[in-house]
Amino acid sequence: MIPELGHFALIIAFAISIVQSIVPLIGAARNDAALIAMARPAALTQLFFVGLAYAALTQAFIVHDFSVLYVSQHSNLVQPLMYRISGVWGSHEGSLLLWTLILSLWTIAVAVYSRNLPEILMARVLAVMAMISTGFLAFMLFTSNPFERIFPVPADGNELNPLLQDPGLAIHPPMLYMGYVGFSVAFAFAVAALLGGKLDATWARWSRPWTTVAWSFLTIGIALGSWWAYNELGWGGWWFWDPVENASFMPWLVGTALIHSLASTEKRGVFKSWTVLLAILAFSLSLLGTFIVRSGVLVSVHAFATDPARGVFILAFLVVVVGGSLALYTWRSATVVSYGRFKWFSRESALLLNNIIFLTAAAAVLVGTMYPLVVDAFGVGKISVGRPYFDTMFALISIPLLLLLGFGPVIRWKGDNWSRIAKIYSVIFVMSLVLGLLLPFIFE
């Protein structure tokens, strides 16, 4: 009975997300206060029903309800309580439910902690986030129902994948998803600003804290995943350019560029186009990571599913999100104009170069990860791209980045001069040179 309640809760949440996607946007377009005001209650109600569904699935794991197919596949009678609870997100269907729950939590957090925002902008932001929820709820209900029953009911179930029975994996996916899904907030703010046709420093100031928090969670998630892989896969396993590891690394790289770009847009009103596109790209790469993990198109120790139908659904959703947002950006391109002026030797230029470097790094990872798939899709053979490619590319990219890290923070906004920078670093340079020459003799 409880699993059916969980399934019904997902259906109600799906219906509410559709309403939340449409009604506040109509209210914003018509400046109708009553319709705009529906955004926050709808977000809260959606969180309630998604949380109810998640609680129902967790309860099924705790009480060993093997009549639920997902529970029987990823739990058994002797599995410890911690791994029964973490088993909820141990595979495809449950991890999608966790993703949707975290998205609902981000949505309500924005609704609660952004009360100083104009109501029209807030309505658009919550509506965009509801559209994303609609896509994932539809994915669950139509292709990946976590509450599917099985008959006859087995006396015992299969255990959770032994590789996943590790404390690191008990907290790694929630942290990673908090980062993945958190980039939806920056995406929603960018799309909402484009819908309103008003891209000034204000929207950058509102979205920057949310982006920083999301980036922090993603960083923690990647670190925990590396720790788990090191423990489970042995020496060197913590980072070997696995496709799914790359899937989380790409949005991290773009998110790093986005944080810096938001700072420039907020403080100087520059790089508006960069900031909007980076917000779209960061979340799009998060969705691409979801596609890689769940489509079965790439082989990885981290992959959840090998069902091509599910991959097609996510790919279609990715096309709609990326295509729709880029089409909106093109339509509103006249409003995405930066008026700030700066010299070529300035902090703005350093931040622009920073963005280019991080995007180049993300592009290098994307090419290395997806190129084998593209070659295979065109039927021209099978190839693999391994560690030598990635190590070589990042060695080339890291050199200018390391130089920029040393000079960028001390360069002034709008413009600076070389003599001031040279004076700051001259003493440091001499000391570094002397130490560099002496150290080989000291430790000989």
XYZ file of C-alpha atoms in Angstrom, residues 170-339:
170
model
C 26.658 6.771 1.243
C 27.259 10.545 1.070
C 28.981 11.009 -2.310
C 25.850 10.944 -4.560
C 23.819 13.431 -2.462
C 26.729 15.887 -2.436
C 27.306 15.419 -6.167
C 23.618 15.905 -6.944
C 23.462 19.006 -4.778
C 26.094 20.437 -7.121
C 24.603 19.115 -10.350
C 21.100 20.278 -9.527
C 22.322 23.487 -7.904
C 23.477 24.766 -11.287
C 19.804 24.716 -12.280
C 19.380 27.824 -10.092
C 21.912 29.831 -12.128
C 20.302 28.443 -15.276
C 16.831 29.461 -14.065
C 18.000 32.980 -13.170
C 19.619 33.382 -16.597
C 16.528 32.148 -18.457
C 14.234 34.258 -16.263
C 16.340 37.356 -16.966
C 16.211 36.600 -20.705
C 12.432 36.167 -20.554
C 12.122 39.544 -18.861
C 14.552 41.162 -21.278
C 16.471 42.748 -18.405
C 20.056 41.585 -17.949
C 21.762 43.971 -15.546
C 24.145 43.532 -12.637
C 21.235 42.833 -10.288
C 20.421 39.349 -11.584
C 24.114 38.432 -11.385
C 24.187 39.541 -7.738
C 21.157 37.369 -6.957
C 22.397 34.231 -8.707
C 26.064 34.394 -7.642
C 25.617 33.047 -4.050
C 23.517 30.122 -5.292
C 26.120 29.285 -7.926
C 28.920 29.384 -5.366
C 27.039 27.027 -3.033
C 26.290 24.619 -5.896
C 29.929 24.676 -7.010
C 31.045 23.953 -3.425
C 28.744 20.935 -3.166
C 29.972 19.631 -6.526
C 33.580 20.027 -5.372
C 32.856 18.044 -2.192
C 31.012 15.401 -4.222
C 33.901 14.958 -6.658
C 36.395 14.726 -3.772
C 34.284 12.087 -1.995
C 33.933 10.133 -5.234
C 37.691 10.231 -5.711
C 38.216 8.993 -2.158
C 35.761 6.129 -2.727
C 37.362 5.117 -6.035
C 40.818 5.180 -4.420
C 39.632 2.834 -1.669
C 37.658 0.493 -3.913
C 39.657 0.426 -7.138
C 43.168 0.554 -5.722
C 46.208 2.693 -6.370
C 45.593 5.335 -9.020
C 41.882 4.560 -9.156
C 40.952 7.870 -7.617
C 41.313 9.665 -10.942
C 41.877 7.885 -14.222
C 39.725 9.921 -16.606
C 36.778 7.581 -16.380
C 33.840 8.844 -18.541
C 31.547 9.311 -15.535
C 34.270 11.059 -13.554
C 34.640 13.345 -16.566
C 30.874 13.900 -16.551
C 31.116 15.597 -13.157
C 34.409 17.335 -13.949
C 33.059 19.201 -17.004
C 30.305 21.131 -15.174
C 32.823 21.826 -12.387
C 35.185 23.481 -14.881
C 32.414 25.536 -16.477
C 30.980 26.346 -13.049
C 34.369 27.707 -11.988
C 34.363 29.993 -15.024
C 30.757 30.978 -14.259
C 31.611 32.083 -10.698
C 34.345 34.389 -12.021
C 32.131 35.692 -14.814
C 29.306 36.456 -12.378
C 31.751 38.487 -10.282
C 32.684 40.556 -13.351
C 29.070 41.100 -14.355
C 28.051 42.072 -10.826
C 30.919 44.476 -10.132
C 31.555 45.983 -13.564
C 28.544 45.093 -15.727
C 30.759 43.282 -18.261
C 30.691 39.794 -19.817
C 26.898 39.509 -19.735
C 26.903 37.241 -22.783
C 29.602 35.081 -21.227
C 27.707 34.808 -17.958
C 24.399 33.812 -19.547
C 26.012 31.257 -21.840
C 28.111 29.799 -19.011
C 24.993 29.422 -16.846
C 23.269 27.570 -19.682
C 26.349 25.464 -20.403
C 27.020 24.492 -16.764
C 23.546 23.042 -16.308
C 23.542 21.522 -19.796
C 26.737 19.634 -18.949
C 25.095 18.436 -15.735
C 22.299 16.983 -17.874
C 24.886 15.520 -20.244
C 26.453 13.781 -17.252
C 23.043 12.316 -16.445
C 22.809 11.051 -20.027
C 26.266 9.446 -19.858
C 25.536 7.707 -16.555
C 22.108 6.372 -17.525
C 22.172 5.725 -21.270
C 24.704 2.910 -21.381
C 26.480 4.530 -24.343
C 29.787 4.614 -22.452
C 31.268 1.922 -20.235
C 32.140 2.938 -16.678
C 32.308 1.441 -13.197
C 29.961 4.280 -12.157
C 27.246 3.804 -14.817
C 23.725 3.147 -13.506
C 21.750 1.935 -16.514
C 22.180 0.376 -19.935
C 18.692 0.952 -21.304
C 18.863 2.854 -24.634
C 15.215 3.979 -24.304
C 16.076 5.853 -21.135
C 19.079 7.379 -22.864
C 16.882 8.619 -25.706
C 14.496 10.268 -23.235
C 17.328 12.118 -21.477
C 18.902 13.059 -24.798
C 15.580 14.503 -25.997
C 15.226 16.425 -22.729
C 18.796 17.711 -23.107
C 18.050 18.887 -26.657
C 14.910 20.706 -25.481
C 16.702 22.410 -22.561
C 19.811 23.426 -24.511
C 18.001 24.226 -27.753
C 15.231 26.171 -26.036
C 17.563 28.228 -23.866
C 19.909 29.027 -26.766
C 16.943 29.981 -28.958
C 15.754 32.324 -26.199
C 19.266 33.766 -25.926
C 19.308 34.420 -29.670
C 15.899 36.078 -29.526
C 16.958 38.323 -26.641
C 20.508 38.949 -27.894
C 19.857 42.676 -28.271
C 19.357 42.955 -24.499
C 22.603 41.112 -23.672
C 24.879 44.107 -24.107
C 27.795 45.025 -21.831
C 28.565 48.709 -21.340
